[in-house]
Short mmCIF file of N, CA and C in Angstrom, two decimals:
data_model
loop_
_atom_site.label_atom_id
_atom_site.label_comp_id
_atom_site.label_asym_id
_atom_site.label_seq_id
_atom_site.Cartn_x
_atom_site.Cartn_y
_atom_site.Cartn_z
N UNK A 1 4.90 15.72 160.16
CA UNK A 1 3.94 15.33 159.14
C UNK A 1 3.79 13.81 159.18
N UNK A 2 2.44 13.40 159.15
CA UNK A 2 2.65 12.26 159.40
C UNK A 2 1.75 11.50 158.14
N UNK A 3 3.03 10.70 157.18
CA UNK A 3 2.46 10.49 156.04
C UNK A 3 1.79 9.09 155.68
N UNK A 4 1.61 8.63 156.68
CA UNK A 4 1.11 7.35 157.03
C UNK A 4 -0.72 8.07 156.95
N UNK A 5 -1.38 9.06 157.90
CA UNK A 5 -2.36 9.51 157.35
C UNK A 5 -2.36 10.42 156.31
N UNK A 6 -1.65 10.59 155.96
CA UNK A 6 -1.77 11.23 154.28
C UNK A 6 -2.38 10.13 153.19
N UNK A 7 -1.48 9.15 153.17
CA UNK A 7 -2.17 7.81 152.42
C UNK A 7 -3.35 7.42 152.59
N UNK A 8 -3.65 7.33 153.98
CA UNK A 8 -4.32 6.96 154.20
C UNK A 8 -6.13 7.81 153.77
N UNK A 9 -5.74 8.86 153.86
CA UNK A 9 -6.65 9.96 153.52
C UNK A 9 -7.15 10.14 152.23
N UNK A 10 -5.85 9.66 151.56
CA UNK A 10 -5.83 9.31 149.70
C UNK A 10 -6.44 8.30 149.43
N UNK A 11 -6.75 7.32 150.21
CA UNK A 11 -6.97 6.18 150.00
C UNK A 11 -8.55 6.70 149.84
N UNK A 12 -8.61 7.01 151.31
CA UNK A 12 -10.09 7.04 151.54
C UNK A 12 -11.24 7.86 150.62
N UNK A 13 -10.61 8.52 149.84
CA UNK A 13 -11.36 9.53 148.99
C UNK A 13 -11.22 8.91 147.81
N UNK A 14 -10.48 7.51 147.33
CA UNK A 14 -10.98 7.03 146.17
C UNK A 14 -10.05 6.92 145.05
N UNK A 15 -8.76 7.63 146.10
CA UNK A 15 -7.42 7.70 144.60
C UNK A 15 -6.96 5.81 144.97
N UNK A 16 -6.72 5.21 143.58
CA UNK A 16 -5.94 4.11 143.56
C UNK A 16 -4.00 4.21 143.36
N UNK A 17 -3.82 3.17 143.17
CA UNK A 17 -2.17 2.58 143.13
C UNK A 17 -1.55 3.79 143.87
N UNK A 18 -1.66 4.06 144.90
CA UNK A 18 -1.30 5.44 146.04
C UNK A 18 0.21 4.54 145.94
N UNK A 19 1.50 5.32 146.12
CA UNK A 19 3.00 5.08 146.73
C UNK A 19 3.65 6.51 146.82
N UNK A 20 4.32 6.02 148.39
CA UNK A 20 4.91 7.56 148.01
C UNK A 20 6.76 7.16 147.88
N UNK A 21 6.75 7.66 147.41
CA UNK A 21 7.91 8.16 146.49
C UNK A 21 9.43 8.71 147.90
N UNK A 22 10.03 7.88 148.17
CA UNK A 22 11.14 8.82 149.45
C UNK A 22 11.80 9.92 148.70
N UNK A 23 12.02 10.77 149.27
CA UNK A 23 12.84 11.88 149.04
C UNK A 23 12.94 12.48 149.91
N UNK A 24 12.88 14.01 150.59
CA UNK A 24 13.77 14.52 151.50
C UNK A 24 12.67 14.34 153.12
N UNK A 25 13.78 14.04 153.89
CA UNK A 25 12.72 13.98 155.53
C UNK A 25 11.68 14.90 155.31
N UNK A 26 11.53 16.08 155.36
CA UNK A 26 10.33 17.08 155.71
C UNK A 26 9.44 17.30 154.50
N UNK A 27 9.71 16.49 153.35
CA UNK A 27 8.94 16.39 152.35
C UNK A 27 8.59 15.62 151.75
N UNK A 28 7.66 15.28 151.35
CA UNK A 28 6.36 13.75 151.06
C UNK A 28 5.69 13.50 149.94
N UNK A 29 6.31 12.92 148.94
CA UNK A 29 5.96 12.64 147.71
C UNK A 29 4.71 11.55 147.70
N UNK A 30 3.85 11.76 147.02
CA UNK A 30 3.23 10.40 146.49
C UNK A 30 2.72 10.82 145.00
N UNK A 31 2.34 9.35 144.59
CA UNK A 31 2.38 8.85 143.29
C UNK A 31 1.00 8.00 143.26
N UNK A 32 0.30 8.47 142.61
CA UNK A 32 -1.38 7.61 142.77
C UNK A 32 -2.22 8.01 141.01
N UNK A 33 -3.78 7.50 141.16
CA UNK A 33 -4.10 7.26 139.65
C UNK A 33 -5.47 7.70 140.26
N UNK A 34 -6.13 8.60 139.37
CA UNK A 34 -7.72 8.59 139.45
C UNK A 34 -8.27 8.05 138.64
N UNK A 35 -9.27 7.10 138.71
CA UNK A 35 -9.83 6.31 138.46
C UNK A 35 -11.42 6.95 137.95
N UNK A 36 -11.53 6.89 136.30
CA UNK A 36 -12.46 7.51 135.70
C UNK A 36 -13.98 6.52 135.76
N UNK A 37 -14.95 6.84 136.59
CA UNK A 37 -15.89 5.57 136.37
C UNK A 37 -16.57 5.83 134.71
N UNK A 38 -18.10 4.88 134.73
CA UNK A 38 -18.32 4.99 133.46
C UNK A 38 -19.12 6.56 132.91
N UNK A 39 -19.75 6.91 134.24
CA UNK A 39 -20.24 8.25 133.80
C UNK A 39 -19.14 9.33 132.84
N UNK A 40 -18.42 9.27 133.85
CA UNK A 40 -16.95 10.64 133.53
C UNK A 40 -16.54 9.74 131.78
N UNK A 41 -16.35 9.39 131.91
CA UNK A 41 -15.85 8.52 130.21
C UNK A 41 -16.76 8.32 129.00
N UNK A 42 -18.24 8.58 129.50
CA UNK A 42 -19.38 8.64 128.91
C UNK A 42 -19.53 10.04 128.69
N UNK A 43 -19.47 10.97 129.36
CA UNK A 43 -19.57 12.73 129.36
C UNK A 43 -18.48 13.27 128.74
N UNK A 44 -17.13 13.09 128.48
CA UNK A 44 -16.14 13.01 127.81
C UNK A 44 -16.33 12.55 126.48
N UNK A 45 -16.88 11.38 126.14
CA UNK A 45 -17.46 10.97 124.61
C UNK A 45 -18.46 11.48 123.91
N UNK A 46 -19.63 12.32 124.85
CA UNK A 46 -20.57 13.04 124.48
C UNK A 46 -19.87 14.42 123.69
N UNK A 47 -19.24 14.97 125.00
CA UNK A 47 -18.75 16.38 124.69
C UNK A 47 -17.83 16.14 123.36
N UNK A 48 -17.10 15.22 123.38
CA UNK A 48 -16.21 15.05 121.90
C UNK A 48 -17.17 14.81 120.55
N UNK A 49 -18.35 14.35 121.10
CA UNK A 49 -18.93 13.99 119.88
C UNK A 49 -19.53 15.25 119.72
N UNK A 50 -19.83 16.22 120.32
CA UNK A 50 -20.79 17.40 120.15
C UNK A 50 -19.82 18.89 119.80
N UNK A 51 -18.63 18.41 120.06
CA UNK A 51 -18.11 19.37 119.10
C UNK A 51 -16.98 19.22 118.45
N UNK A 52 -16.88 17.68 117.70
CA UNK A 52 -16.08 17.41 117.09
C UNK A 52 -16.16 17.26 115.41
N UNK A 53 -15.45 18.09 114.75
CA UNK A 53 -15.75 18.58 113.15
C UNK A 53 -15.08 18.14 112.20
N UNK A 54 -14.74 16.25 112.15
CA UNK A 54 -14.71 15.69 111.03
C UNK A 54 -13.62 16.32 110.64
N UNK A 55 -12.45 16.22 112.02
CA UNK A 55 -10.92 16.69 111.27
C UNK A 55 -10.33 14.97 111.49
N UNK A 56 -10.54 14.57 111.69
CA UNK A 56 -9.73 13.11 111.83
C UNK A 56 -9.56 12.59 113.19
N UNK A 57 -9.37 11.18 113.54
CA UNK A 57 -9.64 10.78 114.84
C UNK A 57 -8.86 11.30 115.90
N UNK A 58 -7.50 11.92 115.01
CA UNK A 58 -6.40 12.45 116.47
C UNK A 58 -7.14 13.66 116.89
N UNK A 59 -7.80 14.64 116.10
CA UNK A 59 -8.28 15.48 116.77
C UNK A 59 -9.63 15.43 117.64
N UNK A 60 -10.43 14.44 117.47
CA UNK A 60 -11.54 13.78 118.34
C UNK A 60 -10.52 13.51 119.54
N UNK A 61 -9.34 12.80 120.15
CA UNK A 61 -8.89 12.28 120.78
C UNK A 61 -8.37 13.41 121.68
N UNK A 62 -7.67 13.94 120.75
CA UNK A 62 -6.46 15.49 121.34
C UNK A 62 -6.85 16.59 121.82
N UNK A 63 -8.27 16.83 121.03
CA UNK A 63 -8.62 17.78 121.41
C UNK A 63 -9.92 18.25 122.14
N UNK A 64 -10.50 17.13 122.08
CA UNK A 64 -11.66 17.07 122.86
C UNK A 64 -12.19 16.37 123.82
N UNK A 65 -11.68 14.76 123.75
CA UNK A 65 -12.14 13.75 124.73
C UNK A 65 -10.70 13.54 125.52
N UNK A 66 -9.74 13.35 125.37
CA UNK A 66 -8.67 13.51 126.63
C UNK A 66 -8.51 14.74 126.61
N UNK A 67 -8.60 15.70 126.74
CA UNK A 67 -8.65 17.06 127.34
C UNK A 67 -9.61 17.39 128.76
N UNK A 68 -11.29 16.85 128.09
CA UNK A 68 -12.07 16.72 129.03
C UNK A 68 -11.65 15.98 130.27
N UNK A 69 -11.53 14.47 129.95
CA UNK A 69 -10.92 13.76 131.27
C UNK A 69 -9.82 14.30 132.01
N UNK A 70 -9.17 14.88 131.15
CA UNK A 70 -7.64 15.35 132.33
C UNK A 70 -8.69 16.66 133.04
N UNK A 71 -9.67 17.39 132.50
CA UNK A 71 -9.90 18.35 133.60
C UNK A 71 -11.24 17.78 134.48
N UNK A 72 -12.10 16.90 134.21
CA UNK A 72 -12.51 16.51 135.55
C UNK A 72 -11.47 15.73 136.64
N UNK A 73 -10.48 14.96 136.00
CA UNK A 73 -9.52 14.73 137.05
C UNK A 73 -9.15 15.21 138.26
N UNK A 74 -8.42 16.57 137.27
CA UNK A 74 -7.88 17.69 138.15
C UNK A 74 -8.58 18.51 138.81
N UNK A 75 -10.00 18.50 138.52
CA UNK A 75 -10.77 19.44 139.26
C UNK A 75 -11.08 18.34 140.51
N UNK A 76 -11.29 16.99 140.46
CA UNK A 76 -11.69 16.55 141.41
C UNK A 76 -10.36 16.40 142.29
N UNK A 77 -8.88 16.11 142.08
CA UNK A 77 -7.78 15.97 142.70
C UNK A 77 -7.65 17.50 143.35
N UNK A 78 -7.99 18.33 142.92
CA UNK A 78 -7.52 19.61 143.31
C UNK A 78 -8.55 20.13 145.01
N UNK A 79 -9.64 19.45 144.63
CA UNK A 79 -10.56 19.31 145.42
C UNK A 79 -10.40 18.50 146.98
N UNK A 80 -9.24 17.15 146.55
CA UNK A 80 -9.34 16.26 147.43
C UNK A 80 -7.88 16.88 148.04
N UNK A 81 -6.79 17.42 147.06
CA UNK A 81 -5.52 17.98 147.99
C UNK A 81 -5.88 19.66 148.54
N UNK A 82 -7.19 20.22 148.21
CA UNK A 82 -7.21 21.43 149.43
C UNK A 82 -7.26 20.59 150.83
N UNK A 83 -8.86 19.68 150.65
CA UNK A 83 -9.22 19.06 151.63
C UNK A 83 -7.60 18.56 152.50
N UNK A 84 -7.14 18.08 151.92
CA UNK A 84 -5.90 17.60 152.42
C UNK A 84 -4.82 18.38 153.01
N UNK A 85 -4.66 20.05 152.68
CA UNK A 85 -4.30 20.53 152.83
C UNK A 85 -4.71 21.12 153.92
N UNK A 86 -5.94 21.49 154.35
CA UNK A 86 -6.69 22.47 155.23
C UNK A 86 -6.76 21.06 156.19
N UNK A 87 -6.71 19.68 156.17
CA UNK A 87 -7.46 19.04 157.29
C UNK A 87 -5.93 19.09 158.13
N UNK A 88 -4.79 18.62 157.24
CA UNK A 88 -3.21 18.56 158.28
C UNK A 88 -2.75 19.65 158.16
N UNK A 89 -2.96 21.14 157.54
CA UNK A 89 -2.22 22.16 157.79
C UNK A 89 -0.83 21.57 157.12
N UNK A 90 -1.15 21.70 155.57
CA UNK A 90 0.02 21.45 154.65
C UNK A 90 0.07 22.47 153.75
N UNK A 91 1.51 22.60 153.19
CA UNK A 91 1.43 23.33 152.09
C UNK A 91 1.68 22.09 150.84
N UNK A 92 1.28 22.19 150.07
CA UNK A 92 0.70 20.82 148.73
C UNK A 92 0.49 21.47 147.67
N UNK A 93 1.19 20.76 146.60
CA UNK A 93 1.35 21.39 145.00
C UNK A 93 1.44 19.55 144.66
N UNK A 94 0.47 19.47 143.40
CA UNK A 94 0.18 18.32 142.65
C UNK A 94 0.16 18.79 141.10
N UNK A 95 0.84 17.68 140.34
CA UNK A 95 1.02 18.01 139.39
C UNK A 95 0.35 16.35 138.19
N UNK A 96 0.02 16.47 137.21
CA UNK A 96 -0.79 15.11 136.25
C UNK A 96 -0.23 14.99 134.96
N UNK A 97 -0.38 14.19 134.54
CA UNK A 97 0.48 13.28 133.42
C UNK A 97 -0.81 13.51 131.90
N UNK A 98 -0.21 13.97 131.38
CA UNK A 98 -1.00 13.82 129.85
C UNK A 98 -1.80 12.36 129.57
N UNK A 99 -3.07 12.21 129.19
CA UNK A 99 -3.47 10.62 129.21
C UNK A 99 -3.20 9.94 127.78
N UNK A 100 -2.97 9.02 127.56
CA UNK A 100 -2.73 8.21 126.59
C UNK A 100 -3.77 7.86 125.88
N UNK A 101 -3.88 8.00 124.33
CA UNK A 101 -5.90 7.58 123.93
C UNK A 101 -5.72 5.92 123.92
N UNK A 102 -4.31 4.98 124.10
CA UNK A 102 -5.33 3.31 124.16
C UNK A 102 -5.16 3.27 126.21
N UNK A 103 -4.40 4.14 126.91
CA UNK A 103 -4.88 3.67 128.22
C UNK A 103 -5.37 4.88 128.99
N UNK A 104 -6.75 5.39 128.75
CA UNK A 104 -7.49 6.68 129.29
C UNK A 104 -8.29 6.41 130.80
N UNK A 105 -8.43 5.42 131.16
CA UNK A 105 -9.36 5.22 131.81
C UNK A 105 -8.90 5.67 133.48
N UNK A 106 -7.46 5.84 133.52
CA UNK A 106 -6.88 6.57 134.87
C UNK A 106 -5.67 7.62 134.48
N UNK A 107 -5.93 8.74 135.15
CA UNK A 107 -4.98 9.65 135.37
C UNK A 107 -4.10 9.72 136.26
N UNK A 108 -2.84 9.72 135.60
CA UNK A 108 -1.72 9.48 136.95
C UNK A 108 -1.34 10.97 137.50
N UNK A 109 -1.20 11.02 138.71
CA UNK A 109 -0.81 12.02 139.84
C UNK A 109 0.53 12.16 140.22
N UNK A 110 1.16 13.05 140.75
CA UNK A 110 2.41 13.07 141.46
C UNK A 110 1.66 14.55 142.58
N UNK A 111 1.50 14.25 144.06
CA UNK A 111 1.52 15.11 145.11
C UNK A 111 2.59 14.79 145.76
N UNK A 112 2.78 16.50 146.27
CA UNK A 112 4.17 16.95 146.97
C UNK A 112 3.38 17.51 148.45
N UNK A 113 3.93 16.97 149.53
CA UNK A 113 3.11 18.26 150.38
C UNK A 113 4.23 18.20 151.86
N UNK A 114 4.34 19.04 152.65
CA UNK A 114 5.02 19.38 153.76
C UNK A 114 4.69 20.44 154.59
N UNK A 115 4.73 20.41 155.88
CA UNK A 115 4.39 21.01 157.24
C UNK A 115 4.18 22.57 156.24
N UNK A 116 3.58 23.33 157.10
CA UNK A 116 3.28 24.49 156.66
C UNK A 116 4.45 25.70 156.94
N UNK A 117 5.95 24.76 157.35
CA UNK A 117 6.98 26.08 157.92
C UNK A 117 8.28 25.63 156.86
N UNK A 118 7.94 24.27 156.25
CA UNK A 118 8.57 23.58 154.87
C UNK A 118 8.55 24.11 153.27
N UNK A 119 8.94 24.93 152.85
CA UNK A 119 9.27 25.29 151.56
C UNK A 119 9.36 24.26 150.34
N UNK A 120 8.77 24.51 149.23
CA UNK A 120 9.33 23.41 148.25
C UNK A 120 9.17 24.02 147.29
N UNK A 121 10.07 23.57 146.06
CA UNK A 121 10.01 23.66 144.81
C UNK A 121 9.37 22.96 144.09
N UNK A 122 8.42 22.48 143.63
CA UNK A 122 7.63 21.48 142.79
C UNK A 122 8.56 21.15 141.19
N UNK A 123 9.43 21.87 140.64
CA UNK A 123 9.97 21.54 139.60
C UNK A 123 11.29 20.66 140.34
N UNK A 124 11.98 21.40 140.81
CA UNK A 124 13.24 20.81 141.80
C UNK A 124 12.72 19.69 142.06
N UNK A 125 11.43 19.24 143.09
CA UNK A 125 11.27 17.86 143.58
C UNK A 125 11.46 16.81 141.99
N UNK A 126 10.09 17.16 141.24
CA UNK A 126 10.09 15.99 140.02
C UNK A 126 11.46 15.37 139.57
N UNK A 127 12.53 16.96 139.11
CA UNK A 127 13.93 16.92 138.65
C UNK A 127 14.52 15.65 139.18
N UNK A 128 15.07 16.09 141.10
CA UNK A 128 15.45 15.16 141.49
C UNK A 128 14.95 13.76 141.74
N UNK A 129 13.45 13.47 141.19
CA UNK A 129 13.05 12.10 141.43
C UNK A 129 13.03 11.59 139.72
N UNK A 130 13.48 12.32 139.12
CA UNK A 130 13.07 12.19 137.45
C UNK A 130 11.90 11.82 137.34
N UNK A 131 10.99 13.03 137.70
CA UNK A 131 9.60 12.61 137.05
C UNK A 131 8.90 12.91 136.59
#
């Protein structure tokens, strides 16, 4: 596996602060942020405003506008680790961080991925990296 184009591949599709993370030889952590432009953060404020019912600002926040952003995130990350998966013949499990309402504007990532004859645990990996 060669994780030098893995990064590199991450890079190229637009994920920022990419690092990967060492842990075991045949398996390849990285650690990166998607980066919400102004559309996605604008469509997120719409949808909160259009069905949000004057319960108080945590629930504008909790339940409607960071909810939205964490799932265009993940729909677009999920998108970029098949690609990633099918171009090196990996097996890849990614997992995302709840967003914060004063720092929303990037979603942090943790991808796991290794040769396709490499086994992994996705809870086991985080455990042992505490993450």
């Amino acid at each position: 596996m060669n994780t030098k184009r893995i990064y590199e591949f991450l890079e190229k599709q637009g994920l920022d602060e990419i690092d990967q993370i060492e842990y075991k030889e045949k398996i390849a952590v990285f650690n990166f942020v998607y980066t919400f432009d102004d559309a996605e953060i604008e469509a997120a404020k719409e949808y909160a405003n259009e069905n949000y019912e004057d319960k108080g600002e945590d629930v504008w926040y909790d339940e409607y506008f960071l909810p939205y952003l964490v799932d265009i995130a993940v729909d677009n990350v999920r998108d970029i680790v098949e690609d990633l998966a099918e171009e090196f013949d990996l097996n890849v499990d990614f997992v995302t961080y709840e967003l914060d309402r004063n720092f929303f504007e990037q979603c942090e990532f943790v991808l796991i991925a290794s040769d396709k004859d490499v086994n992994f645990d996705t809870d086991k990996v985080l455990d042992d990296l505490d993450l």
